[in-house]
CSV table of C-alpha atoms and ligand atoms in Angstrom, one decimal:
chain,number,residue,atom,x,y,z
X,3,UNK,CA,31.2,-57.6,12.4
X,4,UNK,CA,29.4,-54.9,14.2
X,5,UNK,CA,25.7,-55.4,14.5
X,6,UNK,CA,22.8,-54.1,16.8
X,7,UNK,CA,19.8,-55.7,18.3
X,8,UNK,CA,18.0,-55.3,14.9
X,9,UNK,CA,20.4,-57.1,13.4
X,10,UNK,CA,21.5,-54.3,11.6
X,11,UNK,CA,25.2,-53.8,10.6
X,12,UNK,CA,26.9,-51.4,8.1
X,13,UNK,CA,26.9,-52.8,4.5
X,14,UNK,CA,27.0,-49.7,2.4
X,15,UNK,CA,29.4,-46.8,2.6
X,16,UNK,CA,28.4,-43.3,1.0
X,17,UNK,CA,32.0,-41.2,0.6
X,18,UNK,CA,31.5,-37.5,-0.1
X,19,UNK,CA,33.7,-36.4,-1.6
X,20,UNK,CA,33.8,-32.6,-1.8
X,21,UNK,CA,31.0,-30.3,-0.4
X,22,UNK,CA,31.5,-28.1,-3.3
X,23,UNK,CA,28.5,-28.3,-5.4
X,24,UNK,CA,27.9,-26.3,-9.1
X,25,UNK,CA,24.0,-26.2,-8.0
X,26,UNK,CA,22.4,-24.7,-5.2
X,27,UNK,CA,19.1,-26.5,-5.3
X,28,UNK,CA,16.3,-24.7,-3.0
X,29,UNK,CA,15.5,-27.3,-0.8
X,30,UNK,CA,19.5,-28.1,-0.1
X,31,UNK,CA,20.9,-24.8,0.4
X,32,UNK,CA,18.5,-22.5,1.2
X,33,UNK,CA,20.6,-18.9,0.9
X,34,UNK,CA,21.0,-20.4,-2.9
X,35,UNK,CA,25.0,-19.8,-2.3
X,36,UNK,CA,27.0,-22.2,-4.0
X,37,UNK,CA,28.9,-24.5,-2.0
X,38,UNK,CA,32.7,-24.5,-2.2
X,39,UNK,CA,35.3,-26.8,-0.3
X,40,UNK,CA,35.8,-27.4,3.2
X,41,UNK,CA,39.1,-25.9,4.4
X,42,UNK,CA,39.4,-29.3,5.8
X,43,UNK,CA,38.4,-31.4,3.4
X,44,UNK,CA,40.4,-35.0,3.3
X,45,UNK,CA,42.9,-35.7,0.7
X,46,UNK,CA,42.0,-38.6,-2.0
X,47,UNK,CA,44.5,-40.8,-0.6
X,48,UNK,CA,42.9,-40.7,3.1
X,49,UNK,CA,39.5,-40.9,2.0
X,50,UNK,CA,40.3,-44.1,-0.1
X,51,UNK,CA,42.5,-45.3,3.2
X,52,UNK,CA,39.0,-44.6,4.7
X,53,UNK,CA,37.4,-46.7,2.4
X,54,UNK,CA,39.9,-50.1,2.9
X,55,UNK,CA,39.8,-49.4,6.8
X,56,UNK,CA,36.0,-49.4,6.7
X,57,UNK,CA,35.9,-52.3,4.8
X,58,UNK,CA,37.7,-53.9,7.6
X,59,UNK,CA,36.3,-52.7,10.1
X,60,UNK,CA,32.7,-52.6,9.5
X,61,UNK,CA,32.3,-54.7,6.4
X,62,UNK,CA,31.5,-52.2,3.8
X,63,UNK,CA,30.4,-54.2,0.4
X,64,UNK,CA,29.5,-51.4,-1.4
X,65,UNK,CA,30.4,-47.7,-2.4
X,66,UNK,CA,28.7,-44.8,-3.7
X,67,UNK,CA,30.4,-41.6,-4.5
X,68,UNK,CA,28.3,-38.2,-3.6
X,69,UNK,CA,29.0,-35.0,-2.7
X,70,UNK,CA,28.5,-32.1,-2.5
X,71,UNK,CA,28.8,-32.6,-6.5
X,72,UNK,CA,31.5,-35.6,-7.0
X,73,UNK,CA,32.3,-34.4,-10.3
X,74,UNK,CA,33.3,-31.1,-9.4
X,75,UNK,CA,36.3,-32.2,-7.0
X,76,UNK,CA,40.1,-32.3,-8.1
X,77,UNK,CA,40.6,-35.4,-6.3
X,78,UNK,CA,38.1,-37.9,-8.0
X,79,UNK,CA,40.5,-39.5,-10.2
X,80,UNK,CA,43.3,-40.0,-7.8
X,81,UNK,CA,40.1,-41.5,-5.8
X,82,UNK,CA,38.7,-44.0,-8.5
X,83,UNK,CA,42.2,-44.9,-8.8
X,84,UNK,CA,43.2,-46.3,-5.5
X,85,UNK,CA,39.6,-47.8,-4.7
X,86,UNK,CA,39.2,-49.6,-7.9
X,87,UNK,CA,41.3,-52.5,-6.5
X,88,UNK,CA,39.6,-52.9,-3.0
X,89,UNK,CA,37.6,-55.8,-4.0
X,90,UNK,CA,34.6,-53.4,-3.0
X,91,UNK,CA,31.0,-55.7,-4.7
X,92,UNK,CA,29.7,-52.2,-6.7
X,93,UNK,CA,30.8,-48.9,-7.1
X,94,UNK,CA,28.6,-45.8,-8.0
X,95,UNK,CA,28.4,-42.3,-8.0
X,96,UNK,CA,25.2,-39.7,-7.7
X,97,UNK,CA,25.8,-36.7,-9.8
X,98,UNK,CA,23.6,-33.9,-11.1
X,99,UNK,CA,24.7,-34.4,-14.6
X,100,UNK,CA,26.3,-31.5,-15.4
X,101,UNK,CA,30.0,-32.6,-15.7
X,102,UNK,CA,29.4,-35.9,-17.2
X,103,UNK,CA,30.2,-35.7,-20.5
X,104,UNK,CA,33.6,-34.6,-19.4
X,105,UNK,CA,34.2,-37.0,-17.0
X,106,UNK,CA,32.7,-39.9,-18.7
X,107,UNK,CA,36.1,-41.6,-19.8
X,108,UNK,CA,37.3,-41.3,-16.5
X,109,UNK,CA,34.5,-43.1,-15.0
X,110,UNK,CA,34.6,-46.0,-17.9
X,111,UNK,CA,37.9,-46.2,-17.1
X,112,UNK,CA,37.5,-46.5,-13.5
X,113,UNK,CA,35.2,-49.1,-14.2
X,114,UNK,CA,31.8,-47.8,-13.3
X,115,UNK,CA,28.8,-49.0,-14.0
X,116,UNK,CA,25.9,-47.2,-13.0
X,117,UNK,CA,25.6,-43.8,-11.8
X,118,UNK,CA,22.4,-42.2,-10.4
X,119,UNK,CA,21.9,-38.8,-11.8
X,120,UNK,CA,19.1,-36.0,-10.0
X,121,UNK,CA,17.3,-34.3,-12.3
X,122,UNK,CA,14.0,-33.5,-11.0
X,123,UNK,CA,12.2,-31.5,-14.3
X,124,UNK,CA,12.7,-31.6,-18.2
X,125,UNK,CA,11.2,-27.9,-18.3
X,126,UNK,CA,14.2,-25.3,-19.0
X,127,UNK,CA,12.8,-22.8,-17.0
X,128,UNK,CA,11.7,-24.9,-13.6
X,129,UNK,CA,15.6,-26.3,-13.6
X,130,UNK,CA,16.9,-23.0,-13.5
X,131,UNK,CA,14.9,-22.0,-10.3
X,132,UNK,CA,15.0,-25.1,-8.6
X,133,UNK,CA,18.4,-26.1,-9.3
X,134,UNK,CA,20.5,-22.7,-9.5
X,135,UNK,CA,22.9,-23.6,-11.7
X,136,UNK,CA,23.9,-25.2,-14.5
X,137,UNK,CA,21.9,-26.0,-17.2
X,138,UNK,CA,19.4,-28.7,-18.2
X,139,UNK,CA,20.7,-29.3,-21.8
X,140,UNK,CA,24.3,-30.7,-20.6
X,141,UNK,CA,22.6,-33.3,-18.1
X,142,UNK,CA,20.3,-34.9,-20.7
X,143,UNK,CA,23.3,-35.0,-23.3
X,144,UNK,CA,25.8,-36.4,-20.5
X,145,UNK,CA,23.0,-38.9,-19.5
X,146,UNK,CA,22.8,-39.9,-23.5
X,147,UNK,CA,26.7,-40.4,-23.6
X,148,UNK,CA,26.7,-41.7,-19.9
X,149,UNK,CA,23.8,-45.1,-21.7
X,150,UNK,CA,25.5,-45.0,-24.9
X,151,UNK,CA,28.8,-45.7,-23.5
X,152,UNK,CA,26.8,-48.9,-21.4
X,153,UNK,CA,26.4,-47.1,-18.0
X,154,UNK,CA,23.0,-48.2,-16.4
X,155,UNK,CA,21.5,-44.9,-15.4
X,156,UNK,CA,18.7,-44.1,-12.3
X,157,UNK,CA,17.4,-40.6,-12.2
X,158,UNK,CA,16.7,-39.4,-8.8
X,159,UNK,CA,13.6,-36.9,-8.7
X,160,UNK,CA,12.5,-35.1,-5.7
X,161,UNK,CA,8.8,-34.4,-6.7
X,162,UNK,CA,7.9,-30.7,-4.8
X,163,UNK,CA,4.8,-29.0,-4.9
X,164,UNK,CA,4.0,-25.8,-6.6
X,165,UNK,CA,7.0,-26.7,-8.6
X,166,UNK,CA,7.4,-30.1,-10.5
X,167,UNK,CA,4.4,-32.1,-10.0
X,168,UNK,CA,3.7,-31.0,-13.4
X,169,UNK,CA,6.7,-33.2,-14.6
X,170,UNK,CA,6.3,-36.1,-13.0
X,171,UNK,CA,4.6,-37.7,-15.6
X,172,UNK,CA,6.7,-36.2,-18.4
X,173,UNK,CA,10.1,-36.9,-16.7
X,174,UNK,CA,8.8,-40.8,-16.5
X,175,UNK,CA,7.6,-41.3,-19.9
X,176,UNK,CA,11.2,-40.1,-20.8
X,177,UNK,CA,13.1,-42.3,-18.5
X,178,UNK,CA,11.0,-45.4,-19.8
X,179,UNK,CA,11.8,-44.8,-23.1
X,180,UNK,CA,15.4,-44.7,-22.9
X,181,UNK,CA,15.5,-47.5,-20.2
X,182,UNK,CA,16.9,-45.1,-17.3
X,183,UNK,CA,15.2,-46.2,-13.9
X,184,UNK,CA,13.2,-42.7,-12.0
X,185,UNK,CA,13.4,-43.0,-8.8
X,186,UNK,CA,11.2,-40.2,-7.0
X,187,UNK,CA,12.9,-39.4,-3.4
X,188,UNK,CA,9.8,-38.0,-0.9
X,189,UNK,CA,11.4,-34.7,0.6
X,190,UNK,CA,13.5,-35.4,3.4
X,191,UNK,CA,13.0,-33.1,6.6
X,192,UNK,CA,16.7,-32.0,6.3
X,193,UNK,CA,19.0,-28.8,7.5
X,194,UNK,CA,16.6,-25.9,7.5
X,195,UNK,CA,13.4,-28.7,6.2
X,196,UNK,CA,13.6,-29.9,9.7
X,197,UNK,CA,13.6,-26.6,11.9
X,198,UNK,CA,10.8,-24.7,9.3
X,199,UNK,CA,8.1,-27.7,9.3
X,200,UNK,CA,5.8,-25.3,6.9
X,201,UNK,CA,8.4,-24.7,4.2
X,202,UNK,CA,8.6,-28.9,4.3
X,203,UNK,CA,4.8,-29.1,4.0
X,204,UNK,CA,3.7,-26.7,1.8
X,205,UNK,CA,6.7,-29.0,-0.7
X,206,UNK,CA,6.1,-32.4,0.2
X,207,UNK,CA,4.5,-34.9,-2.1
X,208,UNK,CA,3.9,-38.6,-0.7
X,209,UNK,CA,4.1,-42.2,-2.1
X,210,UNK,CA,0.3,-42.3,-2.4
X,211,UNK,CA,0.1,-39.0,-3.8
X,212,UNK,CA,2.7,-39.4,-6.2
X,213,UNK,CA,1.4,-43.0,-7.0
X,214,UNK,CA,-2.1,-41.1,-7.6
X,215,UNK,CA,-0.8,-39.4,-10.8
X,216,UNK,CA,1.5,-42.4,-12.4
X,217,UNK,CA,-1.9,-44.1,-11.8
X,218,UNK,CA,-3.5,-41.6,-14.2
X,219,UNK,CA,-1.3,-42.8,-16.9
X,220,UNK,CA,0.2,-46.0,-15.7
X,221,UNK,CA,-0.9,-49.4,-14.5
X,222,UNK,CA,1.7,-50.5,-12.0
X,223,UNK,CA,2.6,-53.5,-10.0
X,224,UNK,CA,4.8,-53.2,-6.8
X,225,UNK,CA,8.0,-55.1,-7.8
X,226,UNK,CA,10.6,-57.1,-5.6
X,227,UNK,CA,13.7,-54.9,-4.0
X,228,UNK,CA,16.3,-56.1,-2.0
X,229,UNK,CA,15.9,-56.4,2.1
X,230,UNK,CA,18.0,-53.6,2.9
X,231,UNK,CA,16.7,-50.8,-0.3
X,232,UNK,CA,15.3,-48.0,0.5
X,233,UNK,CA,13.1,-47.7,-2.3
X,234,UNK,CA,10.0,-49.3,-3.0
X,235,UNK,CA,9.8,-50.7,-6.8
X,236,UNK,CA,7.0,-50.6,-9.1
X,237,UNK,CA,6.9,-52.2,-12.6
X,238,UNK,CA,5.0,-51.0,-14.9
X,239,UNK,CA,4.7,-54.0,-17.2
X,240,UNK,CA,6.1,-54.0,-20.8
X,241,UNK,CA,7.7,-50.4,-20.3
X,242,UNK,CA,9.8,-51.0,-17.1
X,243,UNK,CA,10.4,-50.2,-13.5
X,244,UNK,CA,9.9,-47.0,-11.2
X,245,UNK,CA,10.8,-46.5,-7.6
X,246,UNK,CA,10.0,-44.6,-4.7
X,247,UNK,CA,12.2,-43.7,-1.8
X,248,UNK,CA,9.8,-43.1,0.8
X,249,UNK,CA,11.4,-41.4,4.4
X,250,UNK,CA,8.0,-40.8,5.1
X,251,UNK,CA,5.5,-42.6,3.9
X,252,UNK,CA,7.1,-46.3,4.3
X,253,UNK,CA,10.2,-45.5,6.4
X,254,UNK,CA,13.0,-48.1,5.8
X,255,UNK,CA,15.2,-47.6,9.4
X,256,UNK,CA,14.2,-51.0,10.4
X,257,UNK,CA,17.0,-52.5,7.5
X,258,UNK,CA,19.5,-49.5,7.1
X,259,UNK,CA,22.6,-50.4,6.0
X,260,UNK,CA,24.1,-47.5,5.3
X,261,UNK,CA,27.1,-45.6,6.5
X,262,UNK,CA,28.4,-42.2,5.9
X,263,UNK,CA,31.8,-41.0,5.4
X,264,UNK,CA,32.3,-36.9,4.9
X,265,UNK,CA,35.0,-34.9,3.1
X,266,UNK,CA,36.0,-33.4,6.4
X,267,UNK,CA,36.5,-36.6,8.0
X,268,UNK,CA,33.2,-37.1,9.8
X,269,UNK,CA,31.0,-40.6,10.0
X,270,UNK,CA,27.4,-40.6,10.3
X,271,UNK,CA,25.8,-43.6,11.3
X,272,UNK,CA,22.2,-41.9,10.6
X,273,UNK,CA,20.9,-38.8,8.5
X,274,UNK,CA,18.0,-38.5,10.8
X,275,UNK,CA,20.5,-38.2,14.0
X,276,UNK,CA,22.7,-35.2,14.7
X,277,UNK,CA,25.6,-37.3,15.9
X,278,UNK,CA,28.8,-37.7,14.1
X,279,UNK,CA,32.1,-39.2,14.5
X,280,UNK,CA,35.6,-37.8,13.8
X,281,UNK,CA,37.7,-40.2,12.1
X,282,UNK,CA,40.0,-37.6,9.6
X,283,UNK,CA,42.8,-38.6,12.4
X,284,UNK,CA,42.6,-42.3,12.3
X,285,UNK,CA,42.9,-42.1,8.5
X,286,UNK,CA,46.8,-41.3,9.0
X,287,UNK,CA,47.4,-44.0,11.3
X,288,UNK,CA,48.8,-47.5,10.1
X,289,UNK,CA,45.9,-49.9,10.1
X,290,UNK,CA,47.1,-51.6,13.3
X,291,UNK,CA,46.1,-48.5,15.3
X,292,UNK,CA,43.6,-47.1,13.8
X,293,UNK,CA,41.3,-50.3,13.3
X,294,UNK,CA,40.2,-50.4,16.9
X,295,UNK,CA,39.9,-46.9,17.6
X,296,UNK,CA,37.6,-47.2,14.3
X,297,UNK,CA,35.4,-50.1,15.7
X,298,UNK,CA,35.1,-48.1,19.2
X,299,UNK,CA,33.2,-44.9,16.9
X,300,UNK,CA,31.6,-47.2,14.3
X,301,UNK,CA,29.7,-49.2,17.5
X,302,UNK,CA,28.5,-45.3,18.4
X,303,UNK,CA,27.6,-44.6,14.6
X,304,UNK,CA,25.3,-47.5,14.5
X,305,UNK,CA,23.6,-47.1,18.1
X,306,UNK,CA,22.8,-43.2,16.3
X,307,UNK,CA,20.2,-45.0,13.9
X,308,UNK,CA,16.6,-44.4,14.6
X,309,UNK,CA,14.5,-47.5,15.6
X,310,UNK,CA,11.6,-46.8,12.8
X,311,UNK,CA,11.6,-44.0,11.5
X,312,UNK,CA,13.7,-41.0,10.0
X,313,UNK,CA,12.4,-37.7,11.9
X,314,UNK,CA,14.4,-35.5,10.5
X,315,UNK,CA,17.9,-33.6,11.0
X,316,UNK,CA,19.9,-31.1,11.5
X,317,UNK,CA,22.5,-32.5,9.2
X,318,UNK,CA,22.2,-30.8,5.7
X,319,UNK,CA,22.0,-33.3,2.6
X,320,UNK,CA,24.6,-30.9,0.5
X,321,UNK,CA,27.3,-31.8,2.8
X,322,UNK,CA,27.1,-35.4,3.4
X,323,UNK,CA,25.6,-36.2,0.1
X,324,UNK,CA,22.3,-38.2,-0.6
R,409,SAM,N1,25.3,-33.4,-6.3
R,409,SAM,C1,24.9,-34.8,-6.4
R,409,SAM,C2,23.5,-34.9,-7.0
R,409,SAM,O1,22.9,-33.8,-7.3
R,409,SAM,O2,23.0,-36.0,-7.1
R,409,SAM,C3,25.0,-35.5,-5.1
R,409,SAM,C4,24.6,-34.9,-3.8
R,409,SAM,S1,22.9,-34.5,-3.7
R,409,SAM,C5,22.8,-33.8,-2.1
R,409,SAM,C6,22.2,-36.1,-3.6
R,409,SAM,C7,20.7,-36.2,-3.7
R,409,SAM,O3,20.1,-35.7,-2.5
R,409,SAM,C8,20.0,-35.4,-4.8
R,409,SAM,O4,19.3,-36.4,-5.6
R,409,SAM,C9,19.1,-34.4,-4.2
R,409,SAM,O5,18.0,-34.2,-5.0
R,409,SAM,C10,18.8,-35.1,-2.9
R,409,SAM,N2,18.4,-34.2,-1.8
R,409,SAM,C11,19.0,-33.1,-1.3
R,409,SAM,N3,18.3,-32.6,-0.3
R,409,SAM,C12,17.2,-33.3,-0.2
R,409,SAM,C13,16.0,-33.3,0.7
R,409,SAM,N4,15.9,-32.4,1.7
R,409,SAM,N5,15.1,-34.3,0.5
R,409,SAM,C14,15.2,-35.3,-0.4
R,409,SAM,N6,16.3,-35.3,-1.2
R,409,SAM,C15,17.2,-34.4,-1.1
């Protein structure tokens, strides 16, 4: 097992799978373009070798599927397919929504069972500008499919000023009362977020801010997470729970566990570091060879990890996923 002097090691592995997205949210992709596939991107069958080599090599427990837009790509059911059997502890997948009524059975199938899905307004008209594509009515019906077919659902919001505050409150009452778990993400200093520090300000909204205007409606307790989550839980007693991933305001690099894996074959040890690590050529190799070439990079991938606190990065969230 690989760990550093924090004692820190890599314990879950985030796969994207395509950078192709159907959205081109404003704080993701800037020149509101949507994405389309790398040239490069892996094949299902060497991202899933990547997944049992991993495993291996650094001791991955547990998977979650992002993109880019996971829903989008061709090669997600060859994928679910040859992970299913891995012996991997959980398996999820972060989706906008849009697709999910259609790919529903072959997530059931695969044997998911929770999914996170971003969705950060209920108005119409905000979703259209913030997200660029797709449209609002097809999330909320794929989410409604996604819970009635038993899936447990969290709904990542990423609260921005001047554009959503206004639904913060809205957007909880209406996860609480179907039993899906919000989970507001603070804006990450990301791609062009961390070069144009105003553009990040002028958006962000903080833990305490946020906790401000839940407090308005809400009495809240702060609920127990596990050491390594990057969010901080609230319950909000006799309706349910709430959580807060906080880059900012409580960062959570002291217990970071997480590892990434890109559909062109690159691993990130850190979303706040610029380095990265090409492994698309080990993924041909038999396991014998490419197992300790792997351990060489993933010892570099874990030194990239910031000792406190994310400062933000180069590295853009719509092509490594969230
Ligand atoms: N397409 C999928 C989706 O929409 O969930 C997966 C990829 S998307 C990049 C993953 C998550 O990252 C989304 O919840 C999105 O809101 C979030 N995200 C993207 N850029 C971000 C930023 N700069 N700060 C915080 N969250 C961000």
């Amino acid at each position: 097992m690989i760990v550093d002097r924090q004692g820190r090691r890599f314990r879950n592995l985030r796969i994207s799978l395509t950078s192709a997205c159907n959205y081109a949210c404003t704080y993701c992709v800037p020149n509101g373009k949507r994405l389309v596939a790398a040239q490069d991107e892996l094949s299902a069958q060497a991202m899933a070798r990547g997944v049992a080599y991993l495993i291996e090599a650094a001791g991955i427990e547990r998977l979650r599927i992002t993109g880019g837009e996971p829903l989008v790509s061709p090669k997600l059911e060859a994928f679910m397919d040859a992970i299913g059997k891995m012996g991997l502890e959980d398996i999820s997948l972060t989706t906008n929504g849009q697709l999910l009524a259609r790919k529903l059975p072959l997530l059931v199938d695969a044997g998911i069972k929770r999914i996170n899905v971003s969705l950060d307004t209920l108005d119409a008209g905000a979703f259209r500008r913030i997200a660029r594509g797709g449209d609002l009515a097809s999330v909320l019906d794929g989410m409604q499919q996604a819970r009635a077919a038993g899936l447990k659902i969290k709904v990542n919001m990423v609260p921005l000023r001047g554009q959503n505050l206004d639904q913060v409150l809205p957007l909880l009452d209406y996860c609480l009362e179907r039993g899906y778990e919000l989970r507001f993400i603070e804006l990450m200093r990301m791609g062009h977020l961390a070069s144009d520090g105003n553009a990040f300000l002028q958006q962000f909204v903080s833990l305490q801010q946020l906790l401000d205007l839940i407090g308005e409606r809400y009495e809240y307790l702060q609920a127990d997470a596990p050491v390594d989550a990057t969010a901080v839980r609230y319950a909000i007693p006799g309706r349910g729970h709430f959580g807060v991933i906080a880059n900012e305001s409580v960062p959570f690099c002291r217990t970071c566990s997480r590892l990434r894996l890109s559909s062109t074959g690159w691993l990130h040890g850190c979303l706040s570091s610029s380095n990265r690590h090409y492994v698309g050529d080990l993924l041909d190799k038999p396991r014998h060879e490419a197992l300790p070439a792997l351990q060489r990079l993933l010892v570099k991938a874990l030194g990239d990890k910031q000792e406190v606190a994310f400062s933000g990065g180069a590295t853009v969230m719509k092509i490594i996923g969230g």
